[in-house]
Structure formats: structure tokens, C-alpha cells
Amino acid sequence: MRSSSPSSSSDSFLSSPSTAPSTPPPDHPIYYIVLHDASIGFLRTLPVAKSTGDRVLLFNGCGFVRDLLADAALVLGDKSVLDNARWEPVAAQDGDSQIVYYKTVGEMRLSTPDENAAIALDKLQCGIEPVDQAEALNRFCEAGLRSMVVLMSKSSPVTLHILERPPLTYPLLSSTPATALNPRANPYSIPALSEFERGWATWDLVTLGMIPPTLLHSKPIDLRHKPLFYIGHLPTFANILLSRLIATRPVGPRHYLTTFERGIDPIVDDPEHCHSHSEVPERDEDWPALEEVLAYRDEVREKVIGRIFHEMERGERPVTRRMARTLMMVLEHDGFHIETLLYMLIQRAGTGMLPPPGFATPPWEALAAQWDTIPPPTTATVTLGPCDLVMGHDDQEPDDLLPELELAVADHEFGWDNESPRRVMHVGKFSVEWRPVTNGEFEAFWRGAGKGKVNMPVSWIEEDGEVKVRTLYGPVPMRYARHWPVLTAYDDLAKYAAHKGGRIPTEPELRLFLDTYQVSYAEGANTGFRHWHPLPATAGTADNGGRGSNGGVWEWTATALDAHEGFVGTGIFPGYSSDFFDGKHQVVLGASYATIPRLGDRRTVRNFYQHNYPYPWVGARVAYDA
């Protein structure tokens, strides 16, 4: 069934009445052609239904558009896009301008009473100044749209974005609104309830839309709990931390507080060795039913998190640093776990797990053809350093309780314990490759010099003698994904780097490179669910001073997670970092395509995984001593 969508009350049809119905039957996709410099407001109100086959064909540049419409027909698998009688003009307002866009009718017209009203697709032109790619992506996400593919004309400077309206998009951090709780609109201060609601929508889309009941008690990865555990874990984390903070009894069944309290991260080489974690039922029948866990989830959202926000908004509860920090931990813990669950589930993509609902399957052939044309870096490597680099920020948790700082929230940037304090580190001169190691490069090594020395990445799968790359839509041929960064364990990427005469960069080295050349979410980075798969990296060309995206992956560093000067472990979530000061966990930096912008763009964020843990979405680039 088609979902409702906003529409403009000023829209009116210019064409004469048609014998076809004005409203197409349910489930029949509607296409829209937009030829003007569309604003966010216009795009937001364009009547494109969520999670359907509706598509916006948005043109950019100057020239005729017929050839790109032909390309779009191939991508959409719908030749009727090229039939003049399929389209009708619609008058609308965009800001102060009267514009016309075009939409498909539900059925082909049997006749056209006024032949002058017929659309001549070969005469349609776009005549606007080209819009920067990052700016276009930003407009789309702010308008609740997503670019599926960008097509480029071979005969004119015109591009075409094929857009859908997915179930959710993540707005820019610069769009953080000023509120009574966050008067400075600081994107790294106290999170808003709307941020939680967006995170919940993402979590529910994954847990309820991608995990069929048959997988709830499965273990896509032996070293992690079953999916049902994580559905109960997120509300339990919030329930424990926030109820403790406001000194009230946690909601829900008492035994949930122990069953769902903490996940596992056993040593890869010795799975029996693990930090303190929840003891979970051994038999499937001893777990709570999904419906019970979901009711508990809703109770925590409403009676714990929602209650606290409403009390603060009404002035009944002070906005303290400790409260802001705890809410930040809950929100970002949710964000980390969305990604954790997805990299678990991808192991069952195509064999049980469902693709992300409401997001169209990527047009792989069209995308791969474009990816093959991305120019290589202008040089093999870039040289950086020597320099002094600021690492971290000043955000010591004990300071929350100082009387002079207790209410100093608005200008403060919160983070996790291992992000603090601010410190200056010297980085020597080194060179580093512009882009992470790709699937294609690693496959050549795996089949050649590294044969028998490195494992086949678990992000790949062999089917009928062919190596494919796992995606959340199911495995795809290597030819589609050969330019993406390879996702595999640190140990194997270190061997690849050594084969090339290099090494994995240290944390300060990688931080310096990312600070200098990696683009942010607002600059077009593949984070925040813009795509549900990696992209080829783009840094290292003359455009934009060499800056570009790493493709939407975390990156390994040669630095082991450990205490640093001034480190103070969190008391709110004891052991968050210190439990893993074991010499086995490497610091990883950056962000993946499934990392929320708040985590992906805060430069002090430090993630960490075991050096021989192959499942997370982490790649690496090769560095060299200079």
C-alpha cells in the first residue's frame, strides 16, 4: 500500500483533462521530472511517497535531457519513461518563483484532446548553473530524499540524480536547531529527543525490517550474542544508566537488567576468555518472547528517556553536565550498536537476512560503470609531517560534578573517556597512500604473493567458484565492488602493507591525514546511511585540493588501545575503554556508511577492535617511512 506524502496545495495541472485517472492505482510508481534549481522546501513537499517505487528525476546543468531520460529508463527498467503521453506538467511554487515540473499519469493516455498540451521529451531542457555534488546531497537529505545514482550526459554538461524518498535520512549537523536545552545549537552537546527518535527509527528498521523471526535466535557471528539479545540490550543500557542517574526504580522486569546488561567481546584466539558480561539463557525457549522485549523497549523510550526530556523542557529537572553526558552515551551507544548488528547480519545477507526495507536495491551495473571512471590519484602517495598534532579534547567526566561546571552544558563538547584530554603529539615525516586498499588490490594479493598467508576476508563469499562481496542486499560480483575498500582484519592488512614495503599508519599519522584530506558528511562523505554499502574512495585528485571520501569505512591504525597521559576512565559506564587495554585491540578512526553523523564527524572519536577480528567494517591504507 502506498504511504501518504506531503503535497503542495498550489499545484495544478496545466494540461487538459485526460481519459486516464488522475490518481494512479496503488503501488504504481510515479515519476517526477524536475528541471529547475529546486530548493529544499520544494523537494520536501514534492508528493513522492516514502518507501515506494516513486522516483524523482532531478536534472542539473544546461542542455537537453532526452539522452539521460533514456539512461534512466534502463536503470528504472521502465521503457515507458520515454513515452510523451506518459507525462503531464504540473504548475507549482518554489519560493518566489512559479515553476513547472512533470509527473507521470497512472496509465498511458488513449487520446490527447489538446495536442498542444502533449509533452515533447526531446525538447525538454535544463538551464541552471551546475550544483556542487556535496551541496546536492545535502539538499536531498534535508528534504528527506536520497540519491540512488547520478547519471551524466555524454553530449552536454547535464547530470541526472535519480532520487527516492526512503524511510529516513540524517540531517546535517549544521542543521541542529537551537532549543531551550541546547541554546547554542551545538551538535556535540546534549542530544535532542529528535536525535533519539531518528536513531530508534533506524534501529527498528533494522531489527524489525531486516531480521526475520527465524534469525532472532541465530548467531551470524559466533563471537557475538544472538540478535534478540541486542533488541533488549539497547533499552536496558538506557534503563540502567538513566534510572541510576535520576535515582528511580528501573522500568520493566528486573531480570532484564542482568540478562540484557552487557554484550560480549571474547578474545578471538581464546573465546572462553572474555570481560565481564551478561549471563544469557542457553535455550531459545528460555528467552523472553520478541513481543515482550518490544513492549519493554517502548516502556524505556517513553517512561525513562521521554520522561527525562519532558521534565527538562518544563524546567522540572536541571540540565546538568552529568545528565547531558549520560544521554550522549545512550544515544551514541545506540549508534555504535546499529552498526554492530548490521555487520553481524551481513554474514547472512542473501541467506536469511532481508535487505533494508524502503531503500531501493542499488542499480549495480550503472553504478559500477561510473565507479570504473573515477580517476586515480595524481600521485601514488602524499607526504605529511613533521608537525605537532592536537589529539582529543578536554572533557574529563569528573569535572561534571564541579559546582562551577555542573550547569555549563551549552558550549561543551561531550565524548567518551578515551577521547580526553586534549594533548599534543609530534608526528614525524611520513608518506601514505591516498586511498585505502581496495577489494581488487587485496584479491590480487590473496591469490598471488599472499596466498596461504592471509585469509579470504569474511566480507567476501565464494559462490559457484566465484568470489563475491557481501552487501546488505546480498552478495554482488567482485567487478561491482573491486574499487571499494576491502574490509578485513588488521593482521591481514598489515601483511599486505609489508608486502608493499610499507606499514599501517599510527593513530596520529592517520588522524593527520584524515584531518587534512577526508571530507565530512556535509561535504559528501559516505556516512549517515546515504548508501547501505561502501563506495570507491575519491581522495588524491587535483579537484578540491586532493580532499575526498575514503569510501565510507573505518580505518585500522597500528596503535593499540591503551591509557594515555591524563586518561580518566568513565564511572558512568565502567570499563568502556579500560576493559580493552589488553594489547589486542587496535584503535580505528573514521566512520562507515552506517555511522551516524554525530559520531562520524567528531574528530576525537576513537573506535577499537581486536587486531584479528575480521567482521567490522574496517579497512586500511598503507603508510611508508619517509
Coordinates of N, CA, C and O in Angstrom, one line a residue, residues 311-411:
E311 N 10.6 16.5 31.4 CA 10.9 17.2 32.7 C 11.9 18.3 32.5 O 11.8 19.4 33.1
M312 N 12.9 18.1 31.7 CA 13.9 19.2 31.5 C 13.3 20.3 30.7 O 13.5 21.5 31.0
E313 N 12.5 20.0 29.7 CA 11.9 21.0 28.9 C 10.9 21.9 29.7 O 10.7 23.1 29.4
R314 N 10.2 21.3 30.7 CA 9.3 22.0 31.5 C 10.0 22.7 32.7 O 9.4 23.4 33.5
G315 N 11.3 22.5 32.8 CA 12.1 23.2 33.9 C 12.0 22.5 35.2 O 12.4 23.0 36.2
E316 N 11.5 21.2 35.2 CA 11.3 20.5 36.4 C 12.6 19.7 36.8 O 12.7 19.3 37.9
R317 N 13.5 19.6 35.8 CA 14.8 18.9 36.1 C 15.9 19.8 35.5 O 15.8 20.1 34.3
P318 N 16.9 20.1 36.2 CA 18.0 20.9 35.6 C 18.8 20.1 34.6 O 18.9 18.9 34.6
V319 N 19.3 20.9 33.6 CA 20.1 20.4 32.5 C 21.6 20.4 33.0 O 22.2 21.4 32.9
T320 N 22.0 19.3 33.5 CA 23.4 19.2 34.1 C 24.3 18.5 33.1 O 23.9 17.9 32.2
R321 N 25.6 18.7 33.4 CA 26.6 18.0 32.5 C 26.5 16.5 32.7 O 26.6 15.8 31.7
R322 N 26.2 16.1 33.9 CA 26.1 14.6 34.1 C 24.9 14.1 33.3 O 25.0 13.0 32.7
M323 N 23.8 14.8 33.3 CA 22.6 14.3 32.5 C 22.9 14.4 31.0 O 22.7 13.4 30.3
A324 N 23.5 15.5 30.6 CA 23.9 15.6 29.1 C 24.8 14.5 28.7 O 24.7 13.9 27.6
R325 N 25.8 14.2 29.5 CA 26.8 13.2 29.2 C 26.1 11.8 29.1 O 26.4 11.0 28.2
T326 N 25.3 11.5 30.1 CA 24.6 10.2 30.1 C 23.7 10.0 28.9 O 23.7 9.0 28.3
L327 N 23.0 11.1 28.5 CA 22.1 11.0 27.3 C 23.0 10.8 26.1 O 22.6 10.1 25.2
M328 N 24.1 11.5 26.0 CA 25.0 11.3 24.9 C 25.5 9.9 24.8 O 25.5 9.3 23.7
M329 N 25.8 9.3 26.0 CA 26.3 7.9 26.0 C 25.2 7.0 25.5 O 25.5 6.0 24.7
V330 N 24.0 7.2 25.9 CA 22.9 6.3 25.5 C 22.7 6.5 24.0 O 22.6 5.4 23.3
L331 N 22.6 7.7 23.5 CA 22.4 7.9 22.0 C 23.5 7.3 21.2 O 23.3 6.6 20.2
E332 N 24.8 7.6 21.6 CA 25.9 7.1 20.7 C 26.1 5.6 20.9 O 26.6 4.9 20.0
H333 N 25.8 5.1 22.1 CA 25.8 3.6 22.3 C 24.8 3.0 21.3 O 25.2 1.9 20.7
D334 N 23.7 3.5 21.2 CA 22.7 3.0 20.2 C 23.3 3.1 18.8 O 23.2 2.1 18.0
G335 N 23.9 4.2 18.5 CA 24.5 4.4 17.1 C 25.6 3.3 16.8 O 25.6 2.7 15.7
F336 N 26.5 3.1 17.8 CA 27.5 2.1 17.6 C 26.9 0.7 17.4 O 27.3 -0.1 16.6
H337 N 25.8 0.4 18.2 CA 25.2 -0.9 18.1 C 24.4 -1.1 16.8 O 24.2 -2.3 16.3
I338 N 23.9 -0.1 16.2 CA 23.2 -0.2 14.9 C 24.2 -0.8 13.9 O 24.0 -1.8 13.2
E339 N 25.4 -0.3 13.9 CA 26.5 -0.7 13.0 C 26.9 -2.1 13.4 O 27.2 -3.0 12.5
T340 N 27.1 -2.4 14.7 CA 27.5 -3.8 15.1 C 26.5 -4.8 14.7 O 26.9 -5.8 14.1
L341 N 25.2 -4.5 14.8 CA 24.2 -5.5 14.4 C 24.3 -5.7 12.9 O 24.1 -6.8 12.4
L342 N 24.5 -4.6 12.2 CA 24.5 -4.7 10.7 C 25.7 -5.5 10.2 O 25.6 -6.4 9.3
Y343 N 26.9 -5.3 10.8 CA 28.0 -6.1 10.3 C 27.9 -7.6 10.8 O 28.5 -8.5 10.2
M344 N 27.1 -7.9 11.8 CA 26.7 -9.3 12.1 C 25.8 -9.8 11.0 O 26.0 -10.9 10.4
L345 N 24.7 -9.1 10.8 CA 23.7 -9.6 9.9 C 24.1 -9.7 8.5 O 23.6 -10.6 7.7
I346 N 25.1 -8.9 8.0 CA 25.6 -9.0 6.6 C 26.1 -10.4 6.3 O 26.2 -10.8 5.2
Q347 N 26.5 -11.1 7.4 CA 27.0 -12.5 7.2 C 25.9 -13.4 6.7 O 26.2 -14.5 6.2
R348 N 24.7 -13.0 6.9 CA 23.5 -13.8 6.5 C 22.7 -13.1 5.3 O 21.6 -13.5 5.0
A349 N 23.3 -12.1 4.8 CA 22.7 -11.4 3.6 C 22.6 -12.4 2.5 O 23.5 -13.0 2.0
G350 N 21.4 -12.5 2.0 CA 21.1 -13.5 0.9 C 20.8 -14.9 1.3 O 20.4 -15.7 0.6
T351 N 21.0 -15.1 2.6 CA 20.7 -16.5 3.2 C 19.8 -16.3 4.5 O 20.0 -17.0 5.5
G352 N 18.9 -15.4 4.5 CA 18.0 -15.2 5.6 C 17.8 -13.8 5.9 O 16.6 -13.3 6.1
M353 N 18.8 -13.0 6.1 CA 18.6 -11.5 6.4 C 18.0 -10.8 5.2 O 18.3 -11.1 4.0
L354 N 17.1 -9.9 5.5 CA 16.4 -9.2 4.5 C 17.1 -7.8 4.2 O 17.8 -7.3 5.1
P355 N 17.0 -7.3 3.0 CA 17.7 -6.0 2.7 C 17.0 -4.9 3.4 O 15.8 -5.0 3.9
P356 N 17.6 -3.7 3.5 CA 17.0 -2.6 4.2 C 15.7 -2.2 3.6 O 15.6 -1.8 2.4
P357 N 14.6 -2.3 4.3 CA 13.2 -2.0 3.7 C 13.1 -0.5 3.4 O 13.5 0.3 4.2
G358 N 12.5 -0.3 2.3 CA 12.2 1.1 1.9 C 13.3 1.8 1.2 O 13.2 2.9 0.8
F359 N 14.5 1.1 1.1 CA 15.6 1.6 0.3 C 15.8 0.7 -1.0 O 15.9 -0.5 -0.9
A360 N 15.8 1.4 -2.1 CA 15.8 0.6 -3.4 C 17.1 -0.1 -3.5 O 18.2 0.3 -3.0
T361 N 17.0 -1.3 -4.1 CA 18.3 -2.1 -4.4 C 19.1 -1.2 -5.4 O 18.6 -0.7 -6.4
P362 N 20.4 -1.1 -5.1 CA 21.2 -0.2 -5.9 C 21.3 -0.7 -7.4 O 21.3 -1.9 -7.6
P363 N 21.3 0.2 -8.3 CA 21.4 -0.2 -9.8 C 22.9 -0.5 -10.0 O 23.7 0.3 -10.5
W364 N 23.3 -1.8 -9.6 CA 24.7 -2.1 -9.6 C 25.5 -1.9 -10.9 O 26.6 -1.4 -10.9
E365 N 24.9 -2.3 -12.0 CA 25.6 -2.1 -13.3 C 25.9 -0.7 -13.6 O 27.0 -0.3 -14.0
A366 N 24.9 0.2 -13.4 CA 25.1 1.6 -13.7 C 26.1 2.2 -12.8 O 27.0 3.0 -13.2
L367 N 26.0 1.8 -11.5 CA 27.0 2.4 -10.5 C 28.4 1.9 -10.8 O 29.4 2.7 -10.8
A368 N 28.5 0.6 -11.1 CA 29.9 0.0 -11.4 C 30.5 0.7 -12.6 O 31.7 1.0 -12.6
A369 N 29.7 1.0 -13.6 CA 30.2 1.6 -14.8 C 30.8 3.0 -14.5 O 31.8 3.5 -15.0
Q370 N 30.1 3.7 -13.6 CA 30.6 5.0 -13.1 C 31.8 4.9 -12.3 O 32.8 5.7 -12.4
W371 N 31.8 3.9 -11.4 CA 33.0 3.8 -10.5 C 34.3 3.4 -11.3 O 35.4 3.8 -10.9
D372 N 34.1 2.8 -12.4 CA 35.3 2.5 -13.2 C 35.9 3.7 -13.9 O 37.0 3.7 -14.3
T373 N 35.1 4.8 -13.9 CA 35.7 6.0 -14.5 C 36.2 7.0 -13.5 O 36.7 8.1 -13.9
I374 N 36.2 6.7 -12.2 CA 36.8 7.6 -11.2 C 38.3 7.7 -11.4 O 39.0 6.6 -11.5
P375 N 38.8 8.9 -11.6 CA 40.3 9.0 -11.9 C 41.1 8.5 -10.7 O 40.7 8.7 -9.5
P376 N 42.3 7.9 -11.0 CA 43.2 7.6 -9.9 C 43.8 8.8 -9.3 O 43.7 9.9 -9.8
P377 N 44.5 8.6 -8.1 CA 45.2 9.8 -7.5 C 46.2 10.3 -8.5 O 46.8 9.6 -9.3
T378 N 46.5 11.6 -8.4 CA 47.5 12.2 -9.3 C 48.9 11.7 -8.9 O 49.9 11.8 -9.7
T379 N 49.1 11.3 -7.6 CA 50.4 10.7 -7.2 C 50.1 9.5 -6.4 O 49.0 9.4 -5.9
A380 N 51.0 8.6 -6.2 CA 50.8 7.3 -5.5 C 50.5 7.6 -4.0 O 49.7 7.0 -3.4
T381 N 51.3 8.5 -3.5 CA 51.2 8.8 -2.0 C 51.2 10.3 -1.8 O 51.5 11.1 -2.7
V382 N 51.0 10.7 -0.6 CA 51.1 12.1 -0.2 C 52.0 12.1 1.1 O 52.0 11.2 1.9
T383 N 52.9 13.1 1.2 CA 53.8 13.2 2.3 C 53.3 14.2 3.3 O 52.9 15.3 2.9
L384 N 53.3 13.9 4.5 CA 52.9 14.7 5.6 C 53.9 14.8 6.7 O 54.7 13.9 6.9
G385 N 53.8 15.8 7.6 CA 54.7 16.0 8.7 C 56.1 16.5 8.2 O 56.3 16.6 7.0
P386 N 57.0 16.8 9.2 CA 56.7 16.7 10.6 C 55.9 17.8 11.1 O 55.9 18.9 10.5
C387 N 55.1 17.6 12.2 CA 54.3 18.6 12.8 C 53.8 18.2 14.2 O 54.0 17.0 14.6
D388 N 53.3 19.1 14.9 CA 52.7 18.8 16.2 C 51.2 18.8 16.0 O 50.6 19.7 15.4
L389 N 50.5 17.7 16.4 CA 49.1 17.5 16.2 C 48.3 17.4 17.5 O 48.7 16.8 18.4
V390 N 47.2 18.2 17.5 CA 46.4 18.2 18.7 C 45.5 16.9 18.6 O 44.8 16.7 17.6
M391 N 45.5 16.1 19.6 CA 44.7 14.9 19.7 C 43.7 15.1 20.8 O 44.0 15.6 21.9
G392 N 42.5 14.6 20.7 CA 41.5 14.6 21.7 C 40.9 16.0 22.1 O 41.2 17.0 21.4
H393 N 40.1 16.1 23.1 CA 39.5 17.3 23.6 C 39.4 17.2 25.1 O 39.6 16.2 25.7
D394 N 39.2 18.4 25.7 CA 39.1 18.4 27.2 C 37.7 18.2 27.6 O 36.8 19.0 27.5
D395 N 37.5 17.0 28.1 CA 36.1 16.5 28.5 C 36.2 15.5 29.6 O 35.7 14.4 29.4
Q396 N 36.8 15.8 30.7 CA 37.0 14.9 31.8 C 35.7 14.7 32.6 O 35.1 15.6 33.0
E397 N 35.3 13.5 32.6 CA 34.0 13.2 33.3 C 33.9 13.7 34.7 O 32.8 14.2 35.1
P398 N 35.0 13.5 35.6 CA 34.8 14.0 37.0 C 34.5 15.5 37.1 O 34.0 16.0 38.1
D399 N 34.9 16.3 36.0 CA 34.6 17.7 36.0 C 33.1 18.0 36.0 O 32.7 19.1 36.4
D400 N 32.3 17.0 35.6 CA 30.8 17.3 35.6 C 30.3 17.7 36.9 O 29.3 18.4 37.0
L401 N 30.9 17.2 38.0 CA 30.4 17.4 39.3 C 31.0 18.6 40.0 O 30.6 18.9 41.2
L402 N 31.9 19.3 39.4 CA 32.4 20.5 40.0 C 31.3 21.6 40.0 O 30.6 21.8 39.0
P403 N 31.1 22.3 41.1 CA 30.0 23.2 41.2 C 30.0 24.3 40.1 O 29.0 24.7 39.6
E404 N 31.2 24.7 39.8 CA 31.3 25.8 38.8 C 31.0 25.3 37.3 O 30.8 26.1 36.4
L405 N 31.1 24.0 37.1 CA 30.8 23.4 35.8 C 29.6 22.6 35.7 O 29.2 22.2 34.6
E406 N 28.9 22.3 36.8 CA 27.8 21.4 36.8 C 26.7 21.8 35.8 O 26.1 20.9 35.1
L407 N 26.5 23.1 35.6 CA 25.4 23.5 34.7 C 26.0 24.1 33.4 O 25.2 24.6 32.5
A408 N 27.3 24.0 33.1 CA 28.0 24.5 31.9 C 27.9 23.5 30.8 O 28.8 22.7 30.5
V409 N 26.7 23.5 30.2 CA 26.5 22.4 29.2 C 26.5 23.0 27.8 O 27.1 22.3 26.9
A410 N 26.0 24.2 27.5 CA 25.7 24.6 26.2 C 26.9 24.7 25.3 O 26.9 24.3 24.1
D411 N 28.1 25.1 25.8 CA 29.3 25.2 25.0 C 30.2 24.0 25.1 O 31.3 24.0 24.5

